[in-house]
Short mmCIF file of C-alpha atoms in Angstrom, two decimals:
data_model
loop_
_atom_site.label_atom_id
_atom_site.label_comp_id
_atom_site.label_asym_id
_atom_site.label_seq_id
_atom_site.Cartn_x
_atom_site.Cartn_y
_atom_site.Cartn_z
CA MET Q 1 -42.97 -167.55 -10.56
CA ASP Q 2 -42.80 -169.42 -13.78
CA THR Q 3 -44.79 -172.57 -14.58
CA PHE Q 4 -41.92 -174.87 -14.31
CA THR Q 5 -40.93 -173.70 -10.71
CA HIS Q 6 -44.64 -173.73 -9.56
CA LEU Q 7 -45.23 -177.34 -10.86
CA LYS Q 8 -42.00 -178.52 -9.26
CA GLN Q 9 -42.86 -177.03 -5.87
CA LEU Q 10 -46.35 -178.58 -6.02
CA ILE Q 11 -44.97 -182.03 -6.77
CA ASP Q 12 -41.98 -181.87 -4.42
CA HIS Q 13 -43.82 -180.32 -1.42
CA VAL Q 14 -45.49 -183.27 0.43
CA GLU Q 15 -47.78 -182.61 3.35
CA PRO Q 16 -48.81 -185.38 5.68
CA ASN Q 17 -51.96 -187.13 4.84
CA LYS Q 18 -52.31 -185.16 1.51
CA PRO Q 19 -51.97 -187.00 -1.86
CA THR Q 20 -49.48 -185.86 -4.39
CA LEU Q 21 -49.75 -186.17 -8.17
CA LEU Q 22 -47.50 -189.25 -8.21
CA SER Q 23 -49.64 -190.88 -5.45
CA LEU Q 24 -52.75 -190.76 -7.73
CA PRO Q 25 -53.73 -193.87 -9.63
CA GLN Q 26 -52.02 -194.23 -12.94
CA GLU Q 27 -55.33 -193.89 -14.93
CA LEU Q 28 -55.98 -190.61 -13.26
CA ARG Q 29 -52.49 -189.33 -13.85
CA ASP Q 30 -52.84 -190.22 -17.58
CA HIS Q 31 -56.14 -188.30 -17.77
CA ILE Q 32 -54.49 -185.22 -16.15
CA PHE Q 33 -51.51 -185.40 -18.58
CA GLU Q 34 -54.08 -185.69 -21.45
CA LEU Q 35 -55.94 -182.54 -20.26
CA ILE Q 36 -52.65 -180.56 -20.03
CA LEU Q 37 -50.71 -181.77 -22.99
CA VAL Q 38 -53.06 -182.66 -25.78
CA GLU Q 39 -53.95 -179.61 -27.89
CA PRO Q 40 -55.95 -179.00 -31.08
CA MET Q 41 -54.04 -180.05 -34.31
CA ARG Q 42 -52.13 -177.33 -36.09
CA TRP Q 43 -54.74 -176.73 -38.83
CA GLY Q 44 -57.42 -176.02 -36.29
CA ARG Q 45 -55.51 -173.98 -33.69
CA ARG Q 46 -56.75 -170.39 -32.95
CA HIS Q 47 -55.28 -167.17 -31.89
CA LYS Q 48 -55.51 -166.50 -28.15
CA HIS Q 49 -57.77 -163.70 -26.86
CA ASP Q 50 -54.71 -161.43 -26.06
CA CYS Q 51 -52.90 -162.00 -29.38
CA PRO Q 52 -52.54 -158.89 -31.62
CA ARG Q 53 -53.72 -161.02 -34.49
CA CYS Q 54 -57.01 -161.92 -32.83
CA PRO Q 55 -59.90 -159.87 -34.33
CA ARG Q 56 -61.64 -157.47 -31.99
CA THR Q 57 -64.86 -157.43 -33.90
CA SER Q 58 -67.03 -159.95 -35.73
CA HIS Q 59 -66.62 -157.98 -39.01
CA GLU Q 60 -63.10 -159.12 -39.51
CA LEU Q 61 -61.60 -162.46 -40.68
CA GLU Q 62 -59.32 -164.33 -38.31
CA SER Q 63 -56.09 -165.23 -40.07
CA PRO Q 64 -55.54 -169.13 -39.75
CA LEU Q 65 -52.81 -169.87 -37.32
CA PHE Q 66 -51.03 -172.25 -39.76
CA LEU Q 67 -50.31 -169.28 -42.07
CA ASP Q 68 -48.57 -167.22 -39.26
CA ASP Q 69 -46.74 -169.91 -37.28
CA GLN Q 70 -43.59 -169.85 -39.43
CA ARG Q 71 -43.00 -165.99 -39.53
CA SER Q 72 -39.56 -164.95 -38.39
CA ASP Q 73 -39.72 -161.19 -38.55
CA SER Q 74 -39.06 -159.45 -35.33
CA ASN Q 75 -42.26 -157.44 -35.54
CA HIS Q 76 -44.42 -160.51 -35.55
CA GLN Q 77 -45.76 -160.74 -32.06
CA CYS Q 78 -47.98 -163.82 -32.39
CA ARG Q 79 -46.77 -166.86 -30.41
CA CYS Q 80 -50.09 -168.74 -30.36
CA HIS Q 81 -48.48 -171.64 -32.21
CA SER Q 82 -46.21 -172.36 -29.23
CA ARG Q 83 -47.33 -175.15 -26.90
CA SER Q 84 -48.03 -173.88 -23.53
CA ALA Q 85 -47.60 -176.69 -21.08
CA LEU Q 86 -44.39 -178.49 -22.18
CA ASN Q 87 -42.68 -177.46 -18.83
CA LEU Q 88 -44.57 -180.32 -17.29
CA LEU Q 89 -42.13 -182.71 -18.86
CA LEU Q 90 -39.24 -181.09 -17.07
CA VAL Q 91 -40.49 -181.55 -13.55
CA ASN Q 92 -38.81 -184.83 -12.87
CA HIS Q 93 -37.87 -188.07 -14.56
CA GLN Q 94 -40.99 -190.02 -13.63
CA ILE Q 95 -43.37 -187.24 -14.78
CA HIS Q 96 -41.46 -187.03 -18.08
CA ALA Q 97 -41.53 -190.82 -18.57
CA GLU Q 98 -45.27 -190.98 -18.10
CA ALA Q 99 -46.43 -187.66 -19.61
CA ALA Q 100 -44.26 -187.94 -22.71
CA LEU Q 101 -46.12 -191.10 -23.70
CA THR Q 102 -49.35 -189.21 -23.64
CA PHE Q 103 -47.91 -186.25 -25.53
CA TRP Q 104 -46.49 -188.27 -28.47
CA ARG Q 105 -49.34 -190.76 -28.74
CA MET Q 106 -52.36 -188.55 -28.43
CA ASN Q 107 -51.45 -185.27 -30.29
CA LYS Q 108 -51.99 -185.22 -34.04
CA LEU Q 109 -48.77 -183.70 -35.51
CA CYS Q 110 -49.20 -181.65 -38.63
CA PHE Q 111 -46.51 -180.75 -41.16
CA ARG Q 112 -46.47 -178.31 -44.16
CA SER Q 113 -43.51 -179.58 -46.08
CA MET Q 114 -41.09 -182.49 -46.39
CA THR Q 115 -38.17 -180.24 -45.24
CA GLU Q 116 -40.10 -179.49 -42.05
CA PHE Q 117 -41.07 -183.17 -41.39
CA ASN Q 118 -37.51 -184.36 -42.11
CA HIS Q 119 -36.03 -181.81 -39.70
CA ASP Q 120 -38.52 -182.18 -36.89
CA VAL Q 121 -39.15 -185.90 -37.04
CA GLY Q 122 -36.10 -187.26 -38.91
CA LYS Q 123 -33.38 -185.09 -37.29
CA VAL Q 124 -34.63 -183.60 -33.96
CA LEU Q 125 -36.87 -186.39 -32.65
CA ARG Q 126 -35.11 -189.40 -31.02
CA PRO Q 127 -35.83 -192.77 -32.70
CA GLU Q 128 -37.58 -194.12 -29.63
CA CYS Q 129 -39.99 -191.16 -29.68
CA ARG Q 130 -40.74 -191.67 -33.50
CA LYS Q 131 -42.07 -195.07 -32.60
CA LEU Q 132 -44.62 -193.50 -30.23
CA LEU Q 133 -46.22 -191.21 -32.81
CA GLN Q 134 -49.82 -192.31 -33.65
CA HIS Q 135 -51.39 -189.46 -35.56
CA ILE Q 136 -49.77 -187.41 -38.40
CA SER Q 137 -51.32 -184.98 -40.90
CA PHE Q 138 -49.07 -184.01 -43.83
CA VAL Q 139 -50.11 -181.32 -46.30
CA ASP Q 140 -47.15 -180.52 -48.62
CA ARG Q 141 -47.58 -177.23 -50.48
CA GLU Q 142 -43.94 -176.36 -50.82
CA THR Q 143 -41.56 -179.32 -51.70
CA VAL Q 144 -40.09 -179.34 -55.20
CA PHE Q 145 -40.27 -182.97 -56.15
CA SER Q 146 -37.45 -182.78 -58.61
CA ILE Q 147 -35.19 -182.80 -55.48
CA ARG Q 148 -34.89 -186.50 -54.59
CA GLN Q 149 -33.17 -186.22 -51.18
CA PRO Q 150 -36.03 -184.77 -49.11
CA PHE Q 151 -38.53 -187.03 -50.84
CA ASP Q 152 -36.71 -190.22 -50.11
CA LYS Q 153 -35.88 -189.09 -46.52
CA PHE Q 154 -39.48 -188.19 -45.84
CA TRP Q 155 -40.72 -191.73 -46.67
CA ASN Q 156 -37.90 -193.50 -44.88
CA THR Q 157 -38.62 -191.39 -41.79
CA LEU Q 158 -42.28 -191.99 -41.97
CA LEU Q 159 -41.72 -195.78 -42.14
CA GLN Q 160 -39.79 -195.52 -38.87
CA CYS Q 161 -42.97 -194.39 -37.19
CA THR Q 162 -44.10 -197.94 -36.40
CA GLY Q 163 -46.73 -196.84 -33.88
CA LEU Q 164 -48.60 -194.75 -36.41
CA ARG Q 165 -52.37 -195.43 -36.41
CA THR Q 166 -53.91 -192.53 -38.47
CA LEU Q 167 -52.34 -190.59 -41.36
CA GLU Q 168 -53.53 -187.78 -43.57
CA LEU Q 169 -51.60 -187.29 -46.82
CA SER Q 170 -51.53 -184.52 -49.49
CA PHE Q 171 -48.75 -183.69 -51.94
CA LYS Q 172 -48.08 -180.73 -54.09
CA PRO Q 173 -48.96 -181.52 -57.74
CA THR Q 174 -46.08 -182.81 -59.71
CA THR Q 175 -45.57 -183.45 -63.45
CA SER Q 176 -42.85 -186.02 -62.78
CA ARG Q 177 -44.25 -189.38 -63.73
CA LEU Q 178 -41.43 -191.16 -61.93
CA VAL Q 179 -42.06 -189.29 -58.70
CA ARG Q 180 -45.71 -189.98 -58.84
CA LYS Q 181 -44.95 -193.64 -59.29
CA ASP Q 182 -42.60 -193.56 -56.32
CA ILE Q 183 -45.37 -192.09 -54.11
CA TYR Q 184 -47.68 -195.02 -55.06
CA LYS Q 185 -44.81 -197.45 -54.27
CA TYR Q 186 -44.26 -195.94 -50.88
CA VAL Q 187 -47.89 -196.02 -50.00
CA LEU Q 188 -47.94 -199.70 -50.56
CA ARG Q 189 -44.78 -200.17 -48.42
CA MET Q 190 -46.37 -198.08 -45.72
CA LYS Q 191 -49.46 -200.45 -45.69
CA ALA Q 192 -47.10 -203.50 -45.33
CA GLU Q 193 -44.52 -201.99 -42.92
CA LEU Q 194 -46.73 -200.04 -40.46
CA PRO Q 195 -48.49 -202.79 -38.55
CA ASN Q 196 -50.70 -200.40 -36.46
CA LEU Q 197 -52.00 -198.28 -39.31
CA ARG Q 198 -55.70 -198.20 -39.21
CA SER Q 199 -56.75 -195.14 -41.15
CA VAL Q 200 -55.25 -193.30 -44.15
CA LYS Q 201 -56.91 -190.30 -45.64
CA TRP Q 202 -56.19 -188.02 -48.61
CA ILE Q 203 -56.44 -184.51 -47.38
CA TYR Q 204 -56.80 -181.14 -49.16
CA ILE Q 205 -56.48 -177.60 -47.86
CA GLY Q 206 -57.37 -174.85 -50.34
CA SER Q 207 -58.22 -171.22 -50.37
CA PHE Q 208 -60.87 -168.98 -51.87
CA ILE Q 209 -61.51 -165.30 -52.10
CA VAL Q 210 -64.47 -163.98 -50.06
CA SER Q 211 -66.15 -160.55 -49.80
CA LEU Q 212 -67.70 -159.41 -46.43
CA ASN Q 213 -70.00 -157.14 -48.45
CA HIS Q 214 -73.67 -158.18 -48.79
CA PRO Q 215 -74.09 -159.99 -52.17
CA ASN Q 216 -76.80 -157.55 -53.27
CA HIS Q 217 -74.62 -154.45 -52.79
CA ASP Q 218 -72.00 -153.03 -55.10
CA PHE Q 219 -68.42 -151.93 -54.18
CA ASN Q 220 -69.63 -148.81 -52.40
CA GLY Q 221 -72.52 -150.49 -50.64
CA HIS Q 222 -75.19 -149.09 -53.13
CA HIS Q 223 -77.92 -151.74 -53.91
CA GLY Q 224 -78.20 -153.02 -57.33
CA THR Q 225 -75.37 -151.20 -59.15
CA THR Q 226 -71.90 -152.23 -60.37
CA GLY Q 227 -69.87 -149.00 -59.81
CA GLY Q 228 -67.21 -148.25 -57.36
CA PRO Q 229 -63.45 -148.90 -57.22
CA GLU Q 230 -62.99 -151.07 -54.09
CA ARG Q 231 -64.43 -154.28 -52.61
CA ASP Q 232 -63.65 -155.75 -49.20
CA LEU Q 233 -61.92 -158.97 -50.28
CA HIS Q 234 -60.12 -161.44 -48.17
CA MET Q 235 -58.78 -165.06 -48.21
CA ALA Q 236 -60.47 -167.88 -46.51
CA TRP Q 237 -59.56 -171.54 -46.37
CA TRP Q 238 -61.30 -174.89 -46.50
CA GLN Q 239 -60.26 -178.48 -45.71
CA THR Q 240 -61.72 -181.91 -46.65
CA THR Q 241 -60.58 -185.48 -46.44
CA LYS Q 242 -61.53 -188.84 -47.95
CA GLU Q 243 -60.88 -192.13 -46.31
CA VAL Q 244 -58.61 -194.59 -48.34
CA ASP Q 245 -59.83 -198.16 -48.35
CA LEU Q 246 -56.48 -199.91 -47.54
CA GLU Q 247 -57.97 -203.36 -48.27
CA THR Q 248 -58.44 -202.53 -51.90
CA LEU Q 249 -54.84 -201.27 -52.44
CA LYS Q 250 -53.19 -204.28 -54.06
CA ASP Q 251 -50.73 -202.66 -56.46
CA GLU Q 252 -49.51 -199.20 -57.54
CA GLU Q 253 -52.49 -198.86 -60.01
CA ASP Q 254 -54.90 -199.02 -57.16
CA VAL Q 255 -53.06 -196.30 -55.21
CA LYS Q 256 -52.95 -194.16 -58.34
CA ARG Q 257 -56.71 -194.62 -58.96
CA SER Q 258 -57.54 -193.81 -55.33
CA ASN Q 259 -55.49 -190.60 -55.45
CA ARG Q 260 -56.89 -189.46 -58.80
CA GLU Q 261 -60.43 -190.07 -57.70
CA PHE Q 262 -59.78 -187.73 -54.77
CA THR Q 263 -57.83 -185.00 -56.57
CA GLY Q 264 -60.21 -185.12 -59.54
CA ASP Q 265 -63.89 -185.96 -59.25
CA PHE Q 266 -64.22 -185.82 -55.45
CA LEU Q 267 -62.69 -182.33 -54.97
CA ARG Q 268 -64.62 -181.00 -58.03
CA LEU Q 269 -67.92 -182.17 -56.67
CA VAL Q 270 -67.10 -180.99 -53.13
CA ARG Q 271 -66.44 -177.43 -54.60
CA ARG Q 272 -69.68 -177.58 -56.51
CA ALA Q 273 -71.61 -178.58 -53.42
CA MET Q 274 -70.01 -175.78 -51.40
CA ASP Q 275 -71.03 -173.24 -53.94
CA ALA Q 276 -74.52 -174.56 -54.21
CA LYS Q 277 -75.27 -175.24 -50.58
CA ILE Q 278 -72.94 -172.84 -48.51
CA LEU Q 279 -71.15 -170.06 -50.42
CA GLN Q 280 -72.79 -167.64 -52.78
CA LYS Q 281 -70.79 -167.03 -55.87
CA SER Q 282 -70.22 -163.45 -57.01
CA PRO Q 283 -71.68 -162.16 -60.27
CA ARG Q 284 -69.25 -161.81 -63.13
CA CYS Q 285 -66.96 -158.73 -62.63
CA ASP Q 286 -64.80 -157.47 -65.47
CA LEU Q 287 -63.12 -154.65 -63.66
CA ALA Q 288 -59.34 -154.80 -63.61
CA ASN Q 289 -59.11 -154.77 -59.76
CA CYS Q 290 -61.84 -157.25 -59.16
CA PRO Q 291 -61.29 -161.14 -59.16
CA ARG Q 292 -63.85 -162.70 -61.44
CA HIS Q 293 -64.50 -165.49 -58.97
CA PHE Q 294 -65.05 -164.69 -55.30
CA LYS Q 295 -67.62 -165.86 -52.75
CA TYR Q 296 -69.89 -164.44 -50.19
CA LEU Q 297 -69.83 -165.90 -46.71
CA PRO Q 298 -73.35 -166.79 -45.44
CA ASP Q 299 -74.65 -165.45 -42.16
CA GLY Q 300 -73.73 -167.74 -39.27
CA LEU Q 301 -70.52 -169.20 -40.82
CA ASN Q 302 -67.95 -168.28 -38.09
CA ASP Q 303 -65.50 -169.72 -35.65
CA ARG Q 304 -68.33 -171.51 -33.72
CA HIS Q 305 -69.91 -172.87 -36.84
CA ASN Q 306 -67.24 -173.77 -39.22
CA GLU Q 307 -68.03 -177.22 -40.38
CA ALA Q 308 -70.49 -178.60 -42.84
CA ILE Q 309 -71.46 -182.11 -43.91
CA LEU Q 310 -72.35 -182.14 -47.65
CA GLU Q 311 -73.89 -184.84 -49.85
CA ILE Q 312 -72.26 -184.54 -53.21
CA GLU Q 313 -73.48 -185.60 -56.51
CA ASP Q 314 -71.94 -189.10 -56.55
CA GLY Q 315 -73.90 -189.92 -53.44
CA SER Q 316 -71.02 -189.84 -51.05
CA VAL Q 317 -70.73 -187.51 -48.01
CA ALA Q 318 -67.97 -185.04 -47.48
CA THR Q 319 -67.09 -183.11 -44.37
CA VAL Q 320 -65.82 -179.52 -45.07
CA ARG Q 321 -64.04 -177.43 -42.47
CA PHE Q 322 -63.53 -173.70 -42.96
CA TYR Q 323 -60.63 -171.61 -41.63
CA GLY Q 324 -60.09 -167.86 -41.58
CA LEU Q 325 -63.68 -167.01 -40.73
CA PRO Q 326 -65.14 -164.07 -38.77
CA LEU Q 327 -65.47 -164.54 -34.99
CA SER Q 328 -68.97 -164.91 -33.68
CA PRO Q 329 -70.26 -162.02 -31.65
CA GLU Q 330 -70.31 -164.34 -28.70
CA THR Q 331 -66.58 -165.09 -29.12
CA VAL Q 332 -65.70 -161.38 -29.43
CA VAL Q 333 -67.53 -160.69 -26.12
CA ASP Q 334 -65.92 -163.65 -24.37
CA ASN Q 335 -62.44 -162.58 -25.65
CA ALA Q 336 -63.03 -158.94 -24.54
CA LYS Q 337 -64.00 -160.10 -21.01
CA LEU Q 338 -60.79 -162.23 -20.80
CA ARG Q 339 -58.91 -159.09 -21.73
CA GLY Q 340 -60.65 -157.12 -19.02
CA GLU Q 341 -62.20 -154.80 -21.72
CA LYS Q 342 -65.69 -153.52 -22.24
CA GLU Q 343 -67.15 -153.97 -25.69
CA PRO Q 344 -70.44 -152.03 -25.68
CA ASP Q 345 -70.89 -152.20 -29.38
CA VAL Q 346 -70.67 -155.98 -29.44
CA LEU Q 347 -72.92 -156.26 -26.45
CA GLU Q 348 -75.46 -154.21 -28.24
CA GLN Q 349 -75.13 -156.26 -31.40
CA LEU Q 350 -75.80 -159.38 -29.31
CA SER Q 351 -78.93 -157.92 -27.77
CA THR Q 352 -80.48 -157.05 -31.12
#
């Protein structure tokens, strides 16, 4: 029996003197809808325990879900990006009318390109639903800004989200002075035309190369030497944000200054603090197959401990969140139990 049929039977089947979902107080129903429909945002979503891409040991890096969720090849078996409880909205009209409000208002919707945003929000989503959106995170790493159509459509669509309360913005670097000027202009329009907007943040998601080897060992695991042809190198990701003081944005120069402070000094100081306080930088390597700049992950940085609060050199505080980390031994064991497997090696690791 699928989820939809089961939910419909539960709601339609009424026994004497027993409450139904729709007989519960509205506040309680809203809380139930929130527990069912509100999921982690796209950047922080994880592979499920039974996914082929979920690591089986704590010595592997977990591929961030936001890298896998647009694969279209038939051999790609990961479906962890799919929302799992949307059938609830199909049970009946009253459930849909109430639960849809919770879904659109409380989920933070994340987008990786203007094309994606323009299609999902501008084309597929009905205008009345656009007005319900309250939380959007936009990290554009793909759009070519010389193409005007998606750029203008993106901003016009965003300005239709009149219920928007929080917004995270990041744009692929562009050398076009006119396009940069248009971005600053649209940010000012957004401030004026979105009456519920309370928080705007610049956001950055970047990558770095990491080695799972011990920093005092060479490519072959021999202490203190530099020989050997291979090193266990992988890609990990990090994210940080900075709040924009909307009250200080009076003209385009203010927006320009705010964005440049974030993409320039702020990110540079955050990277420096990460290297000094969290990651250990590799020694210089001149071999052809070895990147000159990679990092070592410290012990304890894993899926359960993936966030750090850093005080940077200008006196401000930055929150950094890491993605693509190893699973903790505890998570590996929990996942194995959910799969009905026994992991004696991991259990032994936990006991030592």
